[in-house]
Amino acid sequence: MPIFSAPDGTRLAYHLQGEGKPLVVLPGGPMWASAYLGDLGGLSAHRRLVLLDLRGTGGSVVPEDPRTYRCDRLVDDVEALREHLGLDRMEVLAHSAGGSLAMLYAARYPQRVERLVLVTAIPWALGGAPTAEDRLAAARLRSGEPWFEAALPLFEDWLAGKAEYGPAIAPFFYGRWDGTAQEHEARAAAEFNEEAEEIYGSDGAYDPPATRAALARVTAPVLVLAGGADGGPRPALARTAADAFPNAEFDVQPGAGHYPWLDDPEWFVRRVTGFLERPNMPQP
């Protein structure tokens, strides 16, 4: 497990999978260890995945100052990883909450981003967040599932703040509630830093107007990928991230939940590699 130092001296870990051109991967959660990403449905057959464990997760050390869990402060860790890897520019893929970290990184270091893929990314950095109505609308798409009737009241209680998240409502976050999804969900709690989650998006983490202005000057190609059955974000909300970039494309993976590489790995890998391997087109 390779290790490098953040600017404040915190020792951070990353994991390598596959061969070829590096693709830096930023996990979601917020503040999940990168292990939940696996090999992104087989994407490691096309790229050398560089899966970062954000500070305080996985193999990375807990920082002395917990305030450094805040999303905008994690940008320095991503830049330190780029320098450690010796890359002048890098391809970046970010999932879920990691999408906001990737957007803040692109806003601060636009010249360091070669391509950017945002997968079911919640656009907190742009001032957007899924509503309870969004999540319920997506949940009702699953009404034909055998677990739906028992799970829906529990999901509604979770949305209303009357209950904690639990395994009973996990099926709403996956496009297919099969053995793969159940195994993935069972590992989740052990890979999660609850203290860091509370700080990630705390006061001062985001400045949406400034971020929008900065992203409007990012020339790198961007792919924003939503899940057709995902409630956080629903496709319409995910699309607002694509609208923030001048050179972005948007797509929806049919029937996918919040982890589209699990729901249809072939579709996911084909779409992402098609974007990454496409020749750059000159921009006006």
GROMACS .gro file of N, CA and C in nm, residues 110-230:
model
  363
  110PRO      N    1  -0.736   2.405  -1.245
  110PRO     CA    2  -0.791   2.363  -1.376
  110PRO      C    3  -0.684   2.312  -1.472
  111GLN      N    4  -0.564   2.365  -1.462
  111GLN     CA    5  -0.457   2.323  -1.553
  111GLN      C    6  -0.404   2.185  -1.522
  112ARG      N    7  -0.444   2.126  -1.409
  112ARG     CA    8  -0.396   1.994  -1.370
  112ARG      C    9  -0.495   1.882  -1.404
  113VAL      N   10  -0.611   1.917  -1.456
  113VAL     CA   11  -0.713   1.818  -1.487
  113VAL      C   12  -0.713   1.791  -1.637
  114GLU      N   13  -0.685   1.667  -1.674
  114GLU     CA   14  -0.687   1.626  -1.815
  114GLU      C   15  -0.828   1.587  -1.858
  115ARG      N   16  -0.893   1.503  -1.777
  115ARG     CA   17  -1.033   1.465  -1.797
  115ARG      C   18  -1.094   1.440  -1.659
  116LEU      N   19  -1.226   1.457  -1.651
  116LEU     CA   20  -1.296   1.440  -1.525
  116LEU      C   21  -1.423   1.360  -1.547
  117VAL      N   22  -1.443   1.258  -1.464
  117VAL     CA   23  -1.565   1.177  -1.467
  117VAL      C   24  -1.632   1.190  -1.331
  118LEU      N   25  -1.757   1.234  -1.330
  118LEU     CA   26  -1.835   1.248  -1.208
  118LEU      C   27  -1.946   1.144  -1.210
  119VAL      N   28  -1.941   1.049  -1.117
  119VAL     CA   29  -2.034   0.935  -1.116
  119VAL      C   30  -2.133   0.953  -1.001
  120THR      N   31  -2.261   0.962  -1.035
  120THR     CA   32  -2.369   0.985  -0.938
  120THR      C   33  -2.325   1.087  -0.832
  121ALA      N   34  -2.274   1.198  -0.879
  121ALA     CA   35  -2.214   1.299  -0.792
  121ALA      C   36  -2.318   1.395  -0.739
  122ILE      N   37  -2.323   1.410  -0.608
  122ILE     CA   38  -2.412   1.508  -0.544
  122ILE      C   39  -2.344   1.645  -0.553
  123PRO      N   40  -2.407   1.743  -0.618
  123PRO     CA   41  -2.339   1.870  -0.645
  123PRO      C   42  -2.345   1.970  -0.529
  124TRP      N   43  -2.304   1.926  -0.410
  124TRP     CA   44  -2.302   2.017  -0.295
  124TRP      C   45  -2.215   2.138  -0.323
  125ALA      N   46  -2.105   2.120  -0.393
  125ALA     CA   47  -2.014   2.231  -0.420
  125ALA      C   48  -2.079   2.339  -0.505
  126LEU      N   49  -2.189   2.305  -0.572
  126LEU     CA   50  -2.261   2.401  -0.654
  126LEU      C   51  -2.390   2.447  -0.587
  127GLY      N   52  -2.410   2.406  -0.463
  127GLY     CA   53  -2.530   2.448  -0.390
  127GLY      C   54  -2.649   2.356  -0.408
  128GLY      N   55  -2.629   2.240  -0.470
  128GLY     CA   56  -2.739   2.147  -0.494
  128GLY      C   57  -2.735   2.030  -0.400
  129ALA      N   58  -2.853   1.980  -0.363
  129ALA     CA   59  -2.862   1.863  -0.275
  129ALA      C   60  -2.994   1.792  -0.304
  130PRO      N   61  -2.997   1.659  -0.294
  130PRO     CA   62  -3.123   1.587  -0.316
  130PRO      C   63  -3.222   1.616  -0.204
  131THR      N   64  -3.347   1.628  -0.240
  131THR     CA   65  -3.453   1.651  -0.142
  131THR      C   66  -3.518   1.518  -0.106
  132ALA      N   67  -3.598   1.521   0.000
  132ALA     CA   68  -3.674   1.402   0.037
  132ALA      C   69  -3.769   1.362  -0.075
  133GLU      N   70  -3.824   1.461  -0.144
  133GLU     CA   71  -3.915   1.433  -0.255
  133GLU      C   72  -3.841   1.363  -0.369
  134ASP      N   73  -3.718   1.409  -0.396
  134ASP     CA   74  -3.635   1.342  -0.498
  134ASP      C   75  -3.617   1.195  -0.464
  135ARG      N   76  -3.577   1.171  -0.341
  135ARG     CA   77  -3.546   1.034  -0.301
  135ARG      C   78  -3.672   0.945  -0.302
  136LEU      N   79  -3.786   1.002  -0.260
  136LEU     CA   80  -3.909   0.922  -0.261
  136LEU      C   81  -3.955   0.894  -0.404
  137ALA      N   82  -3.940   0.990  -0.493
  137ALA     CA   83  -3.978   0.967  -0.632
  137ALA      C   84  -3.897   0.854  -0.693
  138ALA      N   85  -3.768   0.853  -0.665
  138ALA     CA   86  -3.683   0.744  -0.715
  138ALA      C   87  -3.719   0.613  -0.648
  139ALA      N   88  -3.748   0.617  -0.517
  139ALA     CA   89  -3.782   0.494  -0.445
  139ALA      C   90  -3.907   0.429  -0.503
  140ARG      N   91  -4.003   0.509  -0.543
  140ARG     CA   92  -4.128   0.454  -0.594
  140ARG      C   93  -4.111   0.387  -0.731
  141LEU      N   94  -4.000   0.413  -0.796
  141LEU     CA   95  -3.970   0.341  -0.919
  141LEU      C   96  -3.948   0.192  -0.892
  142ARG      N   97  -3.923   0.158  -0.767
  142ARG     CA   98  -3.892   0.020  -0.730
  142ARG      C   99  -4.013  -0.055  -0.676
  143SER      N  100  -4.132  -0.005  -0.702
  143SER     CA  101  -4.253  -0.060  -0.639
  143SER      C  102  -4.280  -0.205  -0.676
  144GLY      N  103  -4.222  -0.254  -0.783
  144GLY     CA  104  -4.243  -0.393  -0.822
  144GLY      C  105  -4.151  -0.492  -0.752
  145GLU      N  106  -4.058  -0.443  -0.671
  145GLU     CA  107  -3.963  -0.531  -0.603
  145GLU      C  108  -4.029  -0.599  -0.483
  146PRO      N  109  -3.990  -0.724  -0.453
  146PRO     CA  110  -4.055  -0.796  -0.342
  146PRO      C  111  -4.029  -0.735  -0.205
  147TRP      N  112  -3.924  -0.657  -0.191
  147TRP     CA  113  -3.890  -0.597  -0.061
  147TRP      C  114  -3.952  -0.458  -0.043
  148PHE      N  115  -4.018  -0.406  -0.147
  148PHE     CA  116  -4.058  -0.265  -0.149
  148PHE      C  117  -4.155  -0.231  -0.037
  149GLU      N  118  -4.263  -0.307  -0.022
  149GLU     CA  119  -4.369  -0.270   0.073
  149GLU      C  120  -4.317  -0.261   0.216
  150ALA      N  121  -4.229  -0.352   0.254
  150ALA     CA  122  -4.175  -0.349   0.390
  150ALA      C  123  -4.073  -0.238   0.408
  151ALA      N  124  -3.998  -0.207   0.302
  151ALA     CA  125  -3.888  -0.111   0.315
  151ALA      C  126  -3.933   0.034   0.304
  152LEU      N  127  -4.042   0.062   0.230
  152LEU     CA  128  -4.079   0.201   0.206
  152LEU      C  129  -4.110   0.279   0.334
  153PRO      N  130  -4.191   0.228   0.431
  153PRO     CA  131  -4.215   0.305   0.553
  153PRO      C  132  -4.086   0.335   0.631
  154LEU      N  133  -3.993   0.242   0.630
  154LEU     CA  134  -3.866   0.264   0.699
  154LEU      C  135  -3.785   0.372   0.627
  155PHE      N  136  -3.792   0.371   0.495
  155PHE     CA  137  -3.722   0.472   0.416
  155PHE      C  138  -3.782   0.611   0.443
  156GLU      N  139  -3.914   0.618   0.451
  156GLU     CA  140  -3.981   0.745   0.481
  156GLU      C  141  -3.943   0.795   0.620
  157ASP      N  142  -3.933   0.705   0.717
  157ASP     CA  143  -3.890   0.746   0.851
  157ASP      C  144  -3.747   0.799   0.850
  158TRP      N  145  -3.661   0.735   0.772
  158TRP     CA  146  -3.522   0.783   0.760
  158TRP      C  147  -3.518   0.923   0.700
  159LEU      N  148  -3.595   0.945   0.596
  159LEU     CA  149  -3.599   1.076   0.531
  159LEU      C  150  -3.654   1.182   0.626
  160ALA      N  151  -3.745   1.145   0.713
  160ALA     CA  152  -3.806   1.240   0.807
  160ALA      C  153  -3.720   1.260   0.932
  161GLY      N  154  -3.608   1.189   0.941
  161GLY     CA  155  -3.522   1.202   1.059
  161GLY      C  156  -3.572   1.126   1.179
  162LYS      N  157  -3.664   1.033   1.157
  162LYS     CA  158  -3.719   0.956   1.268
  162LYS      C  159  -3.645   0.825   1.293
  163ALA      N  160  -3.556   0.790   1.203
  163ALA     CA  161  -3.484   0.663   1.215
  163ALA      C  162  -3.346   0.677   1.154
  164GLU      N  163  -3.254   0.594   1.203
  164GLU     CA  164  -3.120   0.590   1.148
  164GLU      C  165  -3.119   0.506   1.020
  165TYR      N  166  -3.016   0.531   0.938
  165TYR     CA  167  -2.997   0.447   0.821
  165TYR      C  168  -2.971   0.304   0.866
  166GLY      N  169  -3.031   0.209   0.797
  166GLY     CA  170  -3.010   0.068   0.831
  166GLY      C  171  -3.019  -0.020   0.709
  167PRO      N  172  -2.980  -0.147   0.722
  167PRO     CA  173  -2.978  -0.238   0.607
  167PRO      C  174  -3.114  -0.254   0.539
  168ALA      N  175  -3.222  -0.234   0.613
  168ALA     CA  176  -3.355  -0.256   0.555
  168ALA      C  177  -3.386  -0.160   0.441
  169ILE      N  178  -3.325  -0.041   0.441
  169ILE     CA  179  -3.353   0.055   0.334
  169ILE      C  180  -3.242   0.058   0.230
  170ALA      N  181  -3.139  -0.021   0.249
  170ALA     CA  182  -3.027  -0.022   0.155
  170ALA      C  183  -3.068  -0.055   0.012
  171PRO      N  184  -3.169  -0.142  -0.012
  171PRO     CA  185  -3.202  -0.175  -0.151
  171PRO      C  186  -3.236  -0.054  -0.237
  172PHE      N  187  -3.283   0.056  -0.176
  172PHE     CA  188  -3.318   0.174  -0.255
  172PHE      C  189  -3.195   0.241  -0.317
  173PHE      N  190  -3.077   0.206  -0.270
  173PHE     CA  191  -2.956   0.271  -0.319
  173PHE      C  192  -2.887   0.190  -0.430
  174TYR      N  193  -2.943   0.076  -0.463
  174TYR     CA  194  -2.886  -0.012  -0.564
  174TYR      C  195  -2.988  -0.035  -0.675
  175GLY      N  196  -2.940  -0.045  -0.797
  175GLY     CA  197  -3.031  -0.076  -0.907
  175GLY      C  198  -3.079  -0.219  -0.903
  176ARG      N  199  -2.995  -0.308  -0.851
  176ARG     CA  200  -3.030  -0.450  -0.838
  176ARG      C  201  -2.994  -0.495  -0.697
  177TRP      N  202  -3.092  -0.543  -0.622
  177TRP     CA  203  -3.065  -0.588  -0.486
  177TRP      C  204  -3.035  -0.737  -0.490
  178ASP      N  205  -2.917  -0.768  -0.544
  178ASP     CA  206  -2.876  -0.907  -0.559
  178ASP      C  207  -2.763  -0.938  -0.461
  179GLY      N  208  -2.701  -1.054  -0.475
  179GLY     CA  209  -2.596  -1.093  -0.382
  179GLY      C  210  -2.479  -0.998  -0.383
  180THR      N  211  -2.443  -0.946  -0.500
  180THR     CA  212  -2.332  -0.851  -0.510
  180THR      C  213  -2.363  -0.725  -0.431
  181ALA      N  214  -2.485  -0.673  -0.447
  181ALA     CA  215  -2.524  -0.552  -0.375
  181ALA      C  216  -2.529  -0.577  -0.225
  182GLN      N  217  -2.580  -0.690  -0.184
  182GLN     CA  218  -2.592  -0.720  -0.042
  182GLN      C  219  -2.454  -0.734   0.023
  183GLU      N  220  -2.362  -0.794  -0.047
  183GLU     CA  221  -2.226  -0.805   0.007
  183GLU      C  222  -2.162  -0.667   0.016
  184HIS      N  223  -2.183  -0.585  -0.085
  184HIS     CA  224  -2.129  -0.448  -0.086
  184HIS      C  225  -2.183  -0.369   0.032
  185GLU      N  226  -2.312  -0.377   0.055
  185GLU     CA  227  -2.374  -0.304   0.167
  185GLU      C  228  -2.322  -0.354   0.301
  186ALA      N  229  -2.300  -0.483   0.314
  186ALA     CA  230  -2.255  -0.540   0.442
  186ALA      C  231  -2.118  -0.489   0.482
  187ARG      N  232  -2.035  -0.453   0.385
  187ARG     CA  233  -1.900  -0.405   0.415
  187ARG      C  234  -1.897  -0.256   0.447
  188ALA      N  235  -2.004  -0.185   0.418
  188ALA     CA  236  -2.000  -0.039   0.418
  188ALA      C  237  -1.964   0.020   0.554
  189ALA      N  238  -2.025  -0.027   0.660
  189ALA     CA  239  -2.006   0.036   0.791
  189ALA      C  240  -1.861   0.031   0.836
  190ALA      N  241  -1.791  -0.075   0.802
  190ALA     CA  242  -1.653  -0.090   0.846
  190ALA      C  243  -1.558   0.003   0.771
  191GLU      N  244  -1.605   0.064   0.665
  191GLU     CA  245  -1.519   0.146   0.580
  191GLU      C  246  -1.550   0.295   0.593
  192PHE      N  247  -1.622   0.335   0.698
  192PHE     CA  248  -1.682   0.467   0.705
  192PHE      C  249  -1.634   0.542   0.830
  193ASN      N  250  -1.600   0.673   0.814
  193ASN     CA  251  -1.556   0.757   0.925
  193ASN      C  252  -1.668   0.856   0.957
  194GLU      N  253  -1.746   0.828   1.061
  194GLU     CA  254  -1.862   0.911   1.093
  194GLU      C  255  -1.823   1.051   1.138
  195GLU      N  256  -1.717   1.064   1.217
  195GLU     CA  257  -1.673   1.196   1.262
  195GLU      C  258  -1.637   1.283   1.141
  196ALA      N  259  -1.563   1.225   1.048
  196ALA     CA  260  -1.521   1.300   0.931
  196ALA      C  261  -1.640   1.338   0.843
  197GLU      N  262  -1.741   1.251   0.837
  197GLU     CA  263  -1.860   1.280   0.757
  197GLU      C  264  -1.926   1.410   0.803
  198GLU      N  265  -1.934   1.428   0.935
  198GLU     CA  266  -2.000   1.547   0.988
  198GLU      C  267  -1.925   1.675   0.953
  199ILE      N  268  -1.796   1.666   0.933
  199ILE     CA  269  -1.713   1.785   0.908
  199ILE      C  270  -1.698   1.814   0.759
  200TYR      N  271  -1.709   1.712   0.676
  200TYR     CA  272  -1.682   1.722   0.533
  200TYR      C  273  -1.752   1.842   0.468
  201GLY      N  274  -1.879   1.858   0.492
  201GLY     CA  275  -1.955   1.967   0.431
  201GLY      C  276  -1.992   2.076   0.529
  202SER      N  277  -1.916   2.092   0.637
  202SER     CA  278  -1.949   2.190   0.741
  202SER      C  279  -1.928   2.333   0.691
  203ASP      N  280  -1.967   2.430   0.774
  203ASP     CA  281  -1.965   2.571   0.734
  203ASP      C  282  -1.830   2.611   0.675
  204GLY      N  283  -1.836   2.674   0.559
  204GLY     CA  284  -1.715   2.720   0.492
  204GLY      C  285  -1.662   2.626   0.387
  205ALA      N  286  -1.718   2.504   0.380
  205ALA     CA  287  -1.665   2.405   0.285
  205ALA      C  288  -1.691   2.447   0.141
  206TYR      N  289  -1.806   2.510   0.116
  206TYR     CA  290  -1.846   2.539  -0.021
  206TYR      C  291  -1.877   2.687  -0.040
  207ASP      N  292  -1.843   2.735  -0.159
  207ASP     CA  293  -1.878   2.870  -0.203
  207ASP      C  294  -1.932   2.854  -0.345
  208PRO      N  295  -2.061   2.818  -0.359
  208PRO     CA  296  -2.113   2.785  -0.492
  208PRO      C  297  -2.092   2.892  -0.600
  209PRO      N  298  -2.117   3.021  -0.574
  209PRO     CA  299  -2.095   3.119  -0.682
  209PRO      C  300  -1.950   3.123  -0.729
  210ALA      N  301  -1.856   3.119  -0.635
  210ALA     CA  302  -1.715   3.121  -0.673
  210ALA      C  303  -1.677   2.994  -0.749
  211THR      N  304  -1.731   2.880  -0.706
  211THR     CA  305  -1.700   2.754  -0.774
  211THR      C  306  -1.756   2.753  -0.915
  212ARG      N  307  -1.879   2.799  -0.932
  212ARG     CA  308  -1.937   2.806  -1.066
  212ARG      C  309  -1.854   2.895  -1.158
  213ALA      N  310  -1.812   3.009  -1.107
  213ALA     CA  311  -1.732   3.100  -1.189
  213ALA      C  312  -1.600   3.035  -1.230
  214ALA      N  313  -1.539   2.962  -1.139
  214ALA     CA  314  -1.411   2.897  -1.169
  214ALA      C  315  -1.430   2.780  -1.266
  215LEU      N  316  -1.535   2.701  -1.249
  215LEU     CA  317  -1.556   2.586  -1.336
  215LEU      C  318  -1.591   2.628  -1.478
  216ALA      N  319  -1.646   2.746  -1.494
  216ALA     CA  320  -1.677   2.796  -1.628
  216ALA      C  321  -1.551   2.819  -1.711
  217ARG      N  322  -1.435   2.817  -1.646
  217ARG     CA  323  -1.308   2.836  -1.718
  217ARG      C  324  -1.230   2.706  -1.734
  218VAL      N  325  -1.289   2.594  -1.690
  218VAL     CA  326  -1.222   2.464  -1.702
  218VAL      C  327  -1.245   2.411  -1.843
  219THR      N  328  -1.137   2.388  -1.917
  219THR     CA  329  -1.149   2.343  -2.055
  219THR      C  330  -1.141   2.191  -2.070
  220ALA      N  331  -1.104   2.119  -1.967
  220ALA     CA  332  -1.092   1.973  -1.975
  220ALA      C  333  -1.227   1.910  -2.006
  221PRO      N  334  -1.229   1.800  -2.083
  221PRO     CA  335  -1.355   1.728  -2.105
  221PRO      C  336  -1.407   1.667  -1.975
  222VAL      N  337  -1.538   1.672  -1.959
  222VAL     CA  338  -1.603   1.623  -1.837
  222VAL      C  339  -1.719   1.532  -1.876
  223LEU      N  340  -1.729   1.418  -1.809
  223LEU     CA  341  -1.845   1.330  -1.822
  223LEU      C  342  -1.917   1.325  -1.688
  224VAL      N  343  -2.045   1.356  -1.689
  224VAL     CA  344  -2.130   1.344  -1.571
  224VAL      C  345  -2.225   1.227  -1.596
  225LEU      N  346  -2.218   1.128  -1.509
  225LEU     CA  347  -2.296   1.005  -1.526
  225LEU      C  348  -2.392   0.990  -1.409
  226ALA      N  349  -2.521   0.978  -1.440
  226ALA     CA  350  -2.624   0.959  -1.339
  226ALA      C  351  -2.680   0.819  -1.349
  227GLY      N  352  -2.745   0.775  -1.240
  227GLY     CA  353  -2.816   0.647  -1.240
  227GLY      C  354  -2.964   0.669  -1.259
  228GLY      N  355  -3.025   0.596  -1.349
  228GLY     CA  356  -3.166   0.616  -1.378
  228GLY      C  357  -3.257   0.591  -1.260
  229ALA      N  358  -3.215   0.506  -1.165
  229ALA     CA  359  -3.297   0.477  -1.047
  229ALA      C  360  -3.240   0.539  -0.920
  230ASP      N  361  -3.142   0.627  -0.934
  230ASP     CA  362  -3.079   0.688  -0.817
  230ASP      C  363  -3.163   0.806  -0.769
   0.00000   0.00000   0.00000
